Coordinates of C-alpha atoms in Angstrom, one line a residue:
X4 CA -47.0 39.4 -70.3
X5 CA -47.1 42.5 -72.7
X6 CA -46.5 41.1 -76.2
X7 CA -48.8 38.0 -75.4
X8 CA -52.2 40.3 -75.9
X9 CA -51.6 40.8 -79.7
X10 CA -48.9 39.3 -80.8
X11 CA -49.5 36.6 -83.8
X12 CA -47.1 33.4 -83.8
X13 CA -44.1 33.3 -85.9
X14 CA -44.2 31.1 -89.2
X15 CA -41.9 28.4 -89.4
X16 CA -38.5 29.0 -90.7
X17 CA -39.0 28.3 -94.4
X18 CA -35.2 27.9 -94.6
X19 CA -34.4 25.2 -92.3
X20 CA -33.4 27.2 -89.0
X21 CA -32.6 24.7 -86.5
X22 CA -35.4 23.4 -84.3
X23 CA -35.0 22.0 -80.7
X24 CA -35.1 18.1 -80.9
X25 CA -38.2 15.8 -80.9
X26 CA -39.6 14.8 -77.8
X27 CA -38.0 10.9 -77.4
X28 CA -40.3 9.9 -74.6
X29 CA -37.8 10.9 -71.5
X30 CA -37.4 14.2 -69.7
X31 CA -34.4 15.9 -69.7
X32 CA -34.8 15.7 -66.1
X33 CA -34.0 11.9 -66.8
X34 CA -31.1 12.4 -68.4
X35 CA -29.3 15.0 -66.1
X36 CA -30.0 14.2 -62.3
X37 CA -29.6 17.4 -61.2
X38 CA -32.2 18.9 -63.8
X39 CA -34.2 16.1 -61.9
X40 CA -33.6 17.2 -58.6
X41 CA -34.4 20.8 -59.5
X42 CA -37.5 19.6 -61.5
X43 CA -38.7 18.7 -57.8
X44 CA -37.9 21.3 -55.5
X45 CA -40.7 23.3 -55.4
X46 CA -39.4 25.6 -53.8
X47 CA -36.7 26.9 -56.8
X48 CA -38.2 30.4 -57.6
X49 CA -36.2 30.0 -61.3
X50 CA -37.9 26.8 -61.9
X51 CA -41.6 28.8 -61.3
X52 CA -40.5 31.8 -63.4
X53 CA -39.5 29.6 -66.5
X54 CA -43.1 27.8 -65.7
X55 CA -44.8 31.4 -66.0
X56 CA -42.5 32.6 -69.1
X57 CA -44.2 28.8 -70.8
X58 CA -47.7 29.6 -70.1
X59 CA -47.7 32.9 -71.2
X60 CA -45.9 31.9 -74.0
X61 CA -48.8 29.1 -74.8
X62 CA -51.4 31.6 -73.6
X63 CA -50.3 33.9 -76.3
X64 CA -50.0 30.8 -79.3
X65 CA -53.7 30.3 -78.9
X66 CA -52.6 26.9 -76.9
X67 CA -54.1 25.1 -74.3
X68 CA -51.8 24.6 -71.5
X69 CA -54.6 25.0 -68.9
X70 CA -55.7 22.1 -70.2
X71 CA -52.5 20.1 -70.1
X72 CA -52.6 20.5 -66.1
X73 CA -49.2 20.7 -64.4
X74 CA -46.1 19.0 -65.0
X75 CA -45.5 16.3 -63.4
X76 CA -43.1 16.4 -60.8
X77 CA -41.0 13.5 -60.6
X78 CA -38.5 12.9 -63.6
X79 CA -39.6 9.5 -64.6
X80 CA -42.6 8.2 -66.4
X81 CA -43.8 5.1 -67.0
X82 CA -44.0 5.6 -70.9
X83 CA -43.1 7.9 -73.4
X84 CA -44.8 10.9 -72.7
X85 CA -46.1 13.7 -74.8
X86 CA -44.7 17.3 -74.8
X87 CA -46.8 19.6 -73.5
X88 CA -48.5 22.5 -75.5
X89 CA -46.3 24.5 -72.4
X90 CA -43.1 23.1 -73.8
X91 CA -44.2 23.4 -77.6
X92 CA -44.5 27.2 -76.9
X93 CA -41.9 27.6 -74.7
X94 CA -39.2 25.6 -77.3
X95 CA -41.1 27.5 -80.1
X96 CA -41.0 31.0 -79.3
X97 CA -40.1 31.8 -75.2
X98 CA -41.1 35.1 -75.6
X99 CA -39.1 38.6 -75.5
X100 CA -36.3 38.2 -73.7
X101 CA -37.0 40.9 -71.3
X102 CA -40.3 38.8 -70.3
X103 CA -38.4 35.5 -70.1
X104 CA -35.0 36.6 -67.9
X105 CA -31.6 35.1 -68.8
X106 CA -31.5 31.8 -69.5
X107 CA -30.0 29.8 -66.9
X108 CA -27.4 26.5 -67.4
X109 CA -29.7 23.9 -66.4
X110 CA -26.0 22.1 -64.9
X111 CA -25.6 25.2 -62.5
X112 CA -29.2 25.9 -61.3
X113 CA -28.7 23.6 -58.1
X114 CA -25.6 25.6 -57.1
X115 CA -27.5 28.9 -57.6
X116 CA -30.5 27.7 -56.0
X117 CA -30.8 31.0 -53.5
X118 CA -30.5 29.2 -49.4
X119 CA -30.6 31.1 -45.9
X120 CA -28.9 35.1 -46.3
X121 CA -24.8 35.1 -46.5
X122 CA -24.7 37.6 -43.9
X123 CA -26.8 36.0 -41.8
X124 CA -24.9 32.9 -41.8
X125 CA -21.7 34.4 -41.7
X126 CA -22.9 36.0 -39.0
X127 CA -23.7 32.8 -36.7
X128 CA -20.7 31.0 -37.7
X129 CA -18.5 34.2 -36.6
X130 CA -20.3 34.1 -33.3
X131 CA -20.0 30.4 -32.6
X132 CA -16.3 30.8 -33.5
X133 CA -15.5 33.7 -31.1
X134 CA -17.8 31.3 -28.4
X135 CA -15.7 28.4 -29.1
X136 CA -12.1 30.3 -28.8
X137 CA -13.4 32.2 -25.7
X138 CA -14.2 28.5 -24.4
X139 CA -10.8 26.9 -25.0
X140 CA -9.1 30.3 -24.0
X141 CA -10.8 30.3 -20.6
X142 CA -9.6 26.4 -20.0
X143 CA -6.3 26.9 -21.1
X144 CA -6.5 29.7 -18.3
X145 CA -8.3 27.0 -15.9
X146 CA -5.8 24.2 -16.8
X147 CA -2.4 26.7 -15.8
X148 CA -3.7 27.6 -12.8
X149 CA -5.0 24.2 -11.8
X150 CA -1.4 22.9 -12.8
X151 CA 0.4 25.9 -11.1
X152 CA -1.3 24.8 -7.9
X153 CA -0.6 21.5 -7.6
X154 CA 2.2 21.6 -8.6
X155 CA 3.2 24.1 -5.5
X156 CA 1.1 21.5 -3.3
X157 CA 3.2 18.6 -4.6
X158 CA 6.6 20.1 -3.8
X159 CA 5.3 21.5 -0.5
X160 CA 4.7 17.8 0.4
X161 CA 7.7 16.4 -1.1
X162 CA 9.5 19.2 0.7
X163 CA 8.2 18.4 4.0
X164 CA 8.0 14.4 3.3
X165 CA 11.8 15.0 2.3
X166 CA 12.1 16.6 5.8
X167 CA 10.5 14.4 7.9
X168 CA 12.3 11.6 6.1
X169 CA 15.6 13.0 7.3
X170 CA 14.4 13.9 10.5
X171 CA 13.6 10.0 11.0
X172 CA 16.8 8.7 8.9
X173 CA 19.1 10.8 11.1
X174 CA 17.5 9.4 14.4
X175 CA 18.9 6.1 13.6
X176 CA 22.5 5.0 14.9
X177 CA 24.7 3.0 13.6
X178 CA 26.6 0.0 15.4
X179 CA 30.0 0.0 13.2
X180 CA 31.8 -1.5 16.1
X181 CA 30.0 -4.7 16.6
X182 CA 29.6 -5.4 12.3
X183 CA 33.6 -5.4 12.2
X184 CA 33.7 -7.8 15.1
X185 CA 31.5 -9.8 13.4
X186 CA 33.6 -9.7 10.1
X187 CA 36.6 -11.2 12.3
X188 CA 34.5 -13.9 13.3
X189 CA 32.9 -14.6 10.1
X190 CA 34.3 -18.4 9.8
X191 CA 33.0 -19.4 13.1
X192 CA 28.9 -18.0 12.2
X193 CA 26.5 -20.5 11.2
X194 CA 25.3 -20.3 8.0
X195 CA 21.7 -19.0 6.5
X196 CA 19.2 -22.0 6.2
X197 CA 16.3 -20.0 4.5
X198 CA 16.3 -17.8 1.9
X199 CA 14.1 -14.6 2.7
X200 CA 13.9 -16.0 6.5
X201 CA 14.8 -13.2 8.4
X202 CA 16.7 -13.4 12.5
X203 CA 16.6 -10.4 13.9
X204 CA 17.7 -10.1 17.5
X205 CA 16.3 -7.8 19.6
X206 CA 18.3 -6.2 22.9
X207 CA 17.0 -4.0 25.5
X208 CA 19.6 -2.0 27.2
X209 CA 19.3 -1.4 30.8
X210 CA 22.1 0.8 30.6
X211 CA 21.9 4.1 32.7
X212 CA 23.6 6.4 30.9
X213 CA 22.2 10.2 29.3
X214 CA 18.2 10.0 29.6
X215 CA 18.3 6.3 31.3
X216 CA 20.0 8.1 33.9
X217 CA 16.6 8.2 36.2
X218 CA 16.4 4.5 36.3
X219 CA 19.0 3.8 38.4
X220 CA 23.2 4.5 39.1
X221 CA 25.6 4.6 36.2
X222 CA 28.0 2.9 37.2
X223 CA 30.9 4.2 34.4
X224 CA 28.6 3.6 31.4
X225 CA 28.3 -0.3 31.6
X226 CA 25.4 -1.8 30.5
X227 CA 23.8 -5.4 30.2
X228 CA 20.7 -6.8 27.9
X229 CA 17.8 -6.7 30.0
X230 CA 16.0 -8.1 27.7
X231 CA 16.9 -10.7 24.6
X232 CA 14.5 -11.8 22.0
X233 CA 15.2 -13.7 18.6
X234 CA 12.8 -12.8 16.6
X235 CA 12.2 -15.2 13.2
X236 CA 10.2 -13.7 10.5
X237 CA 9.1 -16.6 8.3
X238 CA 9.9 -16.6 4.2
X239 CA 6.8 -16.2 3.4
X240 CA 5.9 -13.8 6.0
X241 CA 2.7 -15.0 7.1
X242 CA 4.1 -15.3 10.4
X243 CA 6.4 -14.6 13.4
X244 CA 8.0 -16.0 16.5
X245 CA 9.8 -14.2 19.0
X246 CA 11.5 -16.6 21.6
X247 CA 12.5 -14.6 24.6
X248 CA 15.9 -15.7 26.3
X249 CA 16.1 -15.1 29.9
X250 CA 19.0 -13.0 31.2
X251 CA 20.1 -15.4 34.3
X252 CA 20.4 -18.3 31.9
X253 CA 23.8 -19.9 31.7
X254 CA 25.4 -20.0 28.3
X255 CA 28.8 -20.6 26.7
X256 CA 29.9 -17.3 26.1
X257 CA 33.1 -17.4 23.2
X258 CA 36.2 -15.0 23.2
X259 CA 35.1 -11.8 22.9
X260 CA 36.8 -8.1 22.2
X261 CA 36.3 -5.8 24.5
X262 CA 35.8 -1.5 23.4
X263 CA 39.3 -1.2 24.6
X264 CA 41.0 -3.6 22.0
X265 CA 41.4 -6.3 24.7
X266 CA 40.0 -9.8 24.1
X267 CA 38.3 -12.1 26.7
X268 CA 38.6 -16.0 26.9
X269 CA 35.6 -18.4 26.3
X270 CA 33.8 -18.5 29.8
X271 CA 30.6 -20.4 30.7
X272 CA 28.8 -17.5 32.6
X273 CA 25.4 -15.5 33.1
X274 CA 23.8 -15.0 29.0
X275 CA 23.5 -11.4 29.9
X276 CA 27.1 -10.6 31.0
X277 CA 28.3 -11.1 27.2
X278 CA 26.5 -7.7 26.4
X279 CA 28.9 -6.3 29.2
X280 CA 31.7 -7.5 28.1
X281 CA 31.7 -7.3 24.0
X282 CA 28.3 -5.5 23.4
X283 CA 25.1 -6.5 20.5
X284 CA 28.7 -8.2 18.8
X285 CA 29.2 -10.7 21.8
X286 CA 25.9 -11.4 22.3
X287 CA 24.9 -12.6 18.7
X288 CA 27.6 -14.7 18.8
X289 CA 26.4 -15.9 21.7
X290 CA 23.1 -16.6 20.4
X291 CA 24.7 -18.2 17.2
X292 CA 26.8 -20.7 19.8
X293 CA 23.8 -21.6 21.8
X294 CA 20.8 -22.0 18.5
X295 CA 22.7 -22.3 15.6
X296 CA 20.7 -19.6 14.1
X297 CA 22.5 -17.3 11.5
X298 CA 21.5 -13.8 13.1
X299 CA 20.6 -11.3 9.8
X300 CA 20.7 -7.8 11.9
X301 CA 20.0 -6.4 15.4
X302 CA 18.4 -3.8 16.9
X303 CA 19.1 -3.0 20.3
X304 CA 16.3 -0.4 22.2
X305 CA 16.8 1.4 25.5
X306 CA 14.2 2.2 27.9
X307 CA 13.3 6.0 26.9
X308 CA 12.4 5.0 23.4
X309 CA 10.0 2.2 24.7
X310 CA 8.3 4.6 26.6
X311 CA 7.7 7.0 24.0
X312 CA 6.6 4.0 21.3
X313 CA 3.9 3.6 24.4
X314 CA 2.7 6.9 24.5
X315 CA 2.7 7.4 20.7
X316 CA -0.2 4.8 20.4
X317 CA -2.0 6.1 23.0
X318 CA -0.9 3.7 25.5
X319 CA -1.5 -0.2 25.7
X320 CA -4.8 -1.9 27.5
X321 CA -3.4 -4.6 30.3
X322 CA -5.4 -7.0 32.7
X323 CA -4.6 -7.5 36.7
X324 CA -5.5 -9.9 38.7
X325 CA -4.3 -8.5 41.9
X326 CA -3.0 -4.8 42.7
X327 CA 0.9 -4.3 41.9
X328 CA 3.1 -2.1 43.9
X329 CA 7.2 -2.1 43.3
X330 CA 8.9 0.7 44.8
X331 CA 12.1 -0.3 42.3
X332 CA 10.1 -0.3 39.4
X333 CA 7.9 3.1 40.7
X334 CA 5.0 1.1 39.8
X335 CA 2.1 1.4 41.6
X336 CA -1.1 -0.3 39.9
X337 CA -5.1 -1.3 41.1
X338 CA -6.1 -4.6 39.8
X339 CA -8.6 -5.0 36.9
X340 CA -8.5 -3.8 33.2
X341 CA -6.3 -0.5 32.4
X342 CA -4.5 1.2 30.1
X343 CA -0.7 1.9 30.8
X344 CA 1.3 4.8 29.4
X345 CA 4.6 5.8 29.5
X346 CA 6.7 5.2 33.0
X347 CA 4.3 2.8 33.9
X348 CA 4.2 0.6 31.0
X349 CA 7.9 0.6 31.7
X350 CA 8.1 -0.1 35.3
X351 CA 5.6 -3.1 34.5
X352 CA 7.7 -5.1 31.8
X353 CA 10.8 -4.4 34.3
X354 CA 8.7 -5.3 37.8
X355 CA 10.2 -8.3 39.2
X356 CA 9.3 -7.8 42.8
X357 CA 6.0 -6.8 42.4
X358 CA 4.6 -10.0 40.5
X359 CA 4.2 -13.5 41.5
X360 CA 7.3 -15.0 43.2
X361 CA 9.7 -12.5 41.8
X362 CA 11.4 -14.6 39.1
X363 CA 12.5 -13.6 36.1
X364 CA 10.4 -16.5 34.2
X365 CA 7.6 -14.4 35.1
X366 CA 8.8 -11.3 34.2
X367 CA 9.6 -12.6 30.7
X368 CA 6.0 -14.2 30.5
X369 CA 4.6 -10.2 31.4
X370 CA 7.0 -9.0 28.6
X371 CA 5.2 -11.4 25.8
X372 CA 2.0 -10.2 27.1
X373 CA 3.0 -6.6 26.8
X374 CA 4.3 -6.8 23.4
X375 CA 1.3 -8.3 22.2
X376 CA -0.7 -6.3 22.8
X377 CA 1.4 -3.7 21.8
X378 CA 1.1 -4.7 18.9
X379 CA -2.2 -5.7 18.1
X380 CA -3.0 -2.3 19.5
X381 CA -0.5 -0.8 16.4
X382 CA -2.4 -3.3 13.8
X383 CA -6.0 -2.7 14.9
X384 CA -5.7 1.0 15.0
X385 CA -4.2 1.3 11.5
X386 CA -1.2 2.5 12.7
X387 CA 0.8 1.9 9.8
X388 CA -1.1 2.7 6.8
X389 CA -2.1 6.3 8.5
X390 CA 1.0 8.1 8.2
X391 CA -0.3 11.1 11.0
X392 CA -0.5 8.4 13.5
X393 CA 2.8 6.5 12.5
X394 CA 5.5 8.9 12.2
X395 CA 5.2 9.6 16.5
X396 CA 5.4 5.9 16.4
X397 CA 8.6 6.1 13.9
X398 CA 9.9 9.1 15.6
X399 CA 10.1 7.0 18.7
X400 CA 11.6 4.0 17.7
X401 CA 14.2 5.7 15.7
X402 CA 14.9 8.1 18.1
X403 CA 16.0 4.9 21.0
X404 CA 17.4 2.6 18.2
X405 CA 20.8 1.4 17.5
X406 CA 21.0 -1.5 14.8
X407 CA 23.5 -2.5 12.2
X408 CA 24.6 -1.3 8.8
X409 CA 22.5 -3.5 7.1
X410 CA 19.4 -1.9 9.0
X411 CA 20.3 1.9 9.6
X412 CA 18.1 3.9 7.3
X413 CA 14.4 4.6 7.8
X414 CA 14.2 2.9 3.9
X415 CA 15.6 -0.3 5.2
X416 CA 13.2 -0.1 8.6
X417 CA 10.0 0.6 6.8
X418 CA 10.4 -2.2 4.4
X419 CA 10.7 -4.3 7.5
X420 CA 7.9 -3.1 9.1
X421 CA 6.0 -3.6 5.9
X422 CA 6.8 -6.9 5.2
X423 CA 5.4 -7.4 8.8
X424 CA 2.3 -5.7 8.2
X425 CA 0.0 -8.4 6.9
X426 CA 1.3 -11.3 9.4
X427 CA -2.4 -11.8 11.3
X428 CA -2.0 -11.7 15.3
X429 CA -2.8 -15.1 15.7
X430 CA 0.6 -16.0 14.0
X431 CA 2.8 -13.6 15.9
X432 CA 4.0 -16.1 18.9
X433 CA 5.9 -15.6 21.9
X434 CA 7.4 -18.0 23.5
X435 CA 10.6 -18.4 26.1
X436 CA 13.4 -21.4 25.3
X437 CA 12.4 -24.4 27.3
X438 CA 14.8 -23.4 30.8
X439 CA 14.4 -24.9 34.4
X440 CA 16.2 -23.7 36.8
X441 CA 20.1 -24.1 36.8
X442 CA 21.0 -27.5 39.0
X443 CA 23.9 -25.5 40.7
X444 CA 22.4 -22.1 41.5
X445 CA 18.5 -21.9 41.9
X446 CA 18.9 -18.3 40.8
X447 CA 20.0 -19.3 37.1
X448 CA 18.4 -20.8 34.4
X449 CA 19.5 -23.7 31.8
X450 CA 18.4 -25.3 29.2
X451 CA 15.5 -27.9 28.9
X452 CA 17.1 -30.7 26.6
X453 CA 16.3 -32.1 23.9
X454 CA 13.0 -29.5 23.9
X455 CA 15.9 -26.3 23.6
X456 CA 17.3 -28.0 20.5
X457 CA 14.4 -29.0 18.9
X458 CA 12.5 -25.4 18.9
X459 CA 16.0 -24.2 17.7
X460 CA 16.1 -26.3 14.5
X461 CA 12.5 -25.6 14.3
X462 CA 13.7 -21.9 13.5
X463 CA 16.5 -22.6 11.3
X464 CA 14.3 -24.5 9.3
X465 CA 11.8 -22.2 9.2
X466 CA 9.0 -24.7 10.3
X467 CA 5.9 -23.4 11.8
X468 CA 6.0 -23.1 15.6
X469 CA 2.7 -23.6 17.4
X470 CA 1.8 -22.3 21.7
X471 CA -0.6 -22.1 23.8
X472 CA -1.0 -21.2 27.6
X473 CA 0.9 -22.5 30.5
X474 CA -1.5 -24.4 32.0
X475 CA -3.0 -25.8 28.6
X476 CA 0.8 -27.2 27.8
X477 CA 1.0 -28.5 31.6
X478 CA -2.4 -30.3 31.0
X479 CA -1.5 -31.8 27.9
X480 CA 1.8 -33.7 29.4
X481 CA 0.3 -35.2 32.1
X482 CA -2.7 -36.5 30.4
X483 CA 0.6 -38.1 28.1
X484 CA 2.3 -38.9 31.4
X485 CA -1.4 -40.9 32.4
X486 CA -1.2 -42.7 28.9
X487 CA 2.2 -44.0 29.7
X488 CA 0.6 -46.5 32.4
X489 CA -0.7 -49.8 31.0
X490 CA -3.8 -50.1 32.9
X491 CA -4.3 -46.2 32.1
X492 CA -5.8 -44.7 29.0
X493 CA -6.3 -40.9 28.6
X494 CA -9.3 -39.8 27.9
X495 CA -8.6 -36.8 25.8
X496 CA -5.3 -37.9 24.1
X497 CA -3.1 -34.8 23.3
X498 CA -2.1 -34.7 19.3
X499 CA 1.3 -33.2 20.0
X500 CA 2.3 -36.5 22.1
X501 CA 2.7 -38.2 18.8
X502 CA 6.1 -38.5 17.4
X503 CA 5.2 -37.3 14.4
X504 CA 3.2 -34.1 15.6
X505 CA 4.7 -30.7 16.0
X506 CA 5.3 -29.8 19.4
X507 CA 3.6 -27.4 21.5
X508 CA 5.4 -24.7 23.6
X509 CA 4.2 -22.8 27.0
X510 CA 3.4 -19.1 25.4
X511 CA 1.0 -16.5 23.6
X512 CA 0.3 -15.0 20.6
X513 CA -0.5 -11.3 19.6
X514 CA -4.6 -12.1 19.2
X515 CA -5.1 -12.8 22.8
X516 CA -3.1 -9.8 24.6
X517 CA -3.4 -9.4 28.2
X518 CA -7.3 -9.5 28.3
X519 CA -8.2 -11.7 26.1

């Protein structure tokens, strides 16, 4: 400093001037914190320059603040501590003030403590701003096209899922004619048993009218059921029995109304002539005389649709012992293991000449097979939860359907179909109604009694029905005949012979198909 070289030391104010307090033992770093904090930073380039201004201050007074050695550091000391001859001079006289700088508030150095350059900081934040906007700006961007496209993808589906939907719903027809006969008739229907049990009949039209017109003469639009199932879809849906009823089977067929507005009189006649004379509304009430079973809808299918429900799951695997060849039927087949599409999977559920003796029993038996493995084909191939593969399959069936109002939309279908879905092929049965042949006529069929009656409750009660093959069935009554003897004791006792065990009926189920 300048004025240190020569400059004596002030006397003391004779008059009393104020001098700065005693030293009381503490710091005044003690008593203000942040005079503490700054007292440590060594960094503080204020707190060296006051250091300095002491020193040279002391320097000049003749003191020793070499000596002293440094301040210490931290604001805390042990004991009362001395001032330094660096204080002393400093408090005493601090030195021109052009040597010594403004002094500073000792409350406000920490805020003025000089950091990183303004415009450098400013600087970084302003770029990290403009990144961050640019960021959200180019998701925003992202985000409304992402939207903008799936949103034109969604309504392209629902466009064409709307489309196809119609296409389906509008195959359907409707049979108004038969659910007002039925209304008429209301009083004389048995009633639901079950609730959620659903009877569904099932007729196959041999009529020969528009594209059934290659399967033989039309003779002025009359048709007949060619086939007849009841099909009984338990209430908790875990599994299915459809009992075929042959079409040669005599049956108590009620008064009927004809298309015309005519009525018929209760006749005991051929089962399939009531489709002739009333349509799907004569035969379920047919059906209702003969089982007792409340029919829910029906569905009746003509022969083009079946084809096309063939051909749409790529055809159906059958089993031959021997070679097949029915000129009626144009079926013309090898024997062994093949797959059957279209006119020939057709001719093979309508063969009767070609198989066996002929009969229609057999036929029936063939039908079971068929349908089957139909659909155990339709299940194993994920036919219904891959919606490329089922809409041929929909378009098919709708397309040759007629049912009632209760089952004319492609909504009402598909929850039928669905609640079908998880029934597992070993409990989808088929099985014909216990029939010999009729005692009058060798070419008709009637009922096996009490057997007819008690597979009948079986379905209105919805109790589980249980079959197996022909010759399993045959086996197990004689070996019940063999125990009726006295001296006579079966050696494999059949289960089912006991009164209190279910019976067992001569058919299939949907796991075994045609080749096992």
């Amino acid at each position: 400093m300048t004025d240190s070289a020569g400059t004596p030391p002030e006397p003391e104010d004779p008059a009393g001037t104020e001098q700065p307090p005693p030293a009381t033992g503490t710091t005044n770093s003690s008593k203000n914190p942040k005079n503490a904090k700054n007292s440590k930073s060594p960094k503080s380039p204020k707190s060296a320059k006051n250091t300095a201004a002491a020193e040279d201050a002391g320097a000049a007074a003749g003191g020793t603040a070499s000596d002293t050695g440094p301040a210490p550091e931290t604001g805390e000391s042990a004991g009362p501590a001395p001032e330094t001859e660096a204080d002393t001079a400093s408090a005493s006289d601090p030195g021109p003030a052009e040597d010594t700088g403004p002094v500073e508030d000792p409350e406000r150095s920490e805020d003025t403590a000089p950091g990183p350059e303004p415009a450098t900081d400013n600087g970084t934040a302003a770029d990290d701003t403009a990144s961050v906007v640019e960021d959200a700006k180019g998701r925003r961007h992202w985000l409304r096209w992402t939207a903008l496209g799936v949103s034109v993808v969604v309504l392209a589906a629902a466009g064409t899922g709307w489309w196809f939907y119609r296409k389906l719903d509008g195959n359907i027809q409707t049979d108004t004619t038969a659910a007002h006969e039925l209304d008429k008739y209301e009083h004389d229907r048995p009633a639901a048993v079950v609730h959620d049990a659903q009877n569904l009949l099932l007729i196959g039209s041999d009529s020969r009218a528009g594209n059934n017109s290659a399967y033989g003469r039309d003779d002025g639009g009359s048709q007949r059921s060619d086939t007849t199932i009841l099909l009984h879809l338990a209430a908790d849906r875990r599994s299915a029995t459809a009992v075929s009823l042959p079409r040669d089977l005599m049956a108590d067929i009620p008064a009927c109304g004809r298309p015309d507005g005519s009525s018929t009189k209760a006749q005991f006649a051929q089962f399939n002539s009531a489709f002739e004379i009333g349509g799907a509304a004569c035969t379920i009430r047919t059906v209702e005389k003969m089982t007792g079973v409340r029919i829910d809808h029906h569905v009746v299918v003509d022969f083009s649709g079946f084809k096309d429900m063939v051909d749409a799951v790529d055809g159906v695997e059958v089993c031959l012992k021997e070679p097949v060849d029915d000129r009626q039927a144009h079926l013309k087949l090898p024997a062994g293991r093949q797959t059957l599409r279209g006119e020939q999977a057709l001719g093979f559920v309508r063969s009767r000449h070609g198989f066996g003796d002929g009969s229609d029993t057999q036929r029936m038996d063939r039908q079971q097979q068929f349908l089957g493995s139909l659909m155990k084909k339709v299940q194993s191939n994920g036919v219904l939860l891959n919606p490329a593969r089922l809409y041929p399959v929909l378009d098919a069936a709708t397309k040759s359907l007629t049912t009632d109002p209760g089952l004319n939309t492609l909504g009402d279908l598909y929850d039928l179909v669905r609640s079908m879905r998880d029934i597992p092929t070993e409990n989808i049965h088929f099985l014909t109604v216990p029939r010999q042949p009729y005692v009058y006529d060798g070419n008709r069929d009637e009922l096996v009694q009490p057997d007819a009656d008690r597979l009948f409750k079986q379905v209105r009660d919805d109790q589980p029905i249980k079959v197996a093959a022909a010759a399993d069935v045959e086996k197990a009554k004689e070996g019940t005949k063999k125990g009726d003897g006295q001296d006579d004791k079966p050696d494999d006792p059949d289960p089912s012979s006991s009164p209190s065990a279910p019976p067992v009926y001569s058919g299939t189920d949907a796991a075994s198909g045609m080749c096992g």
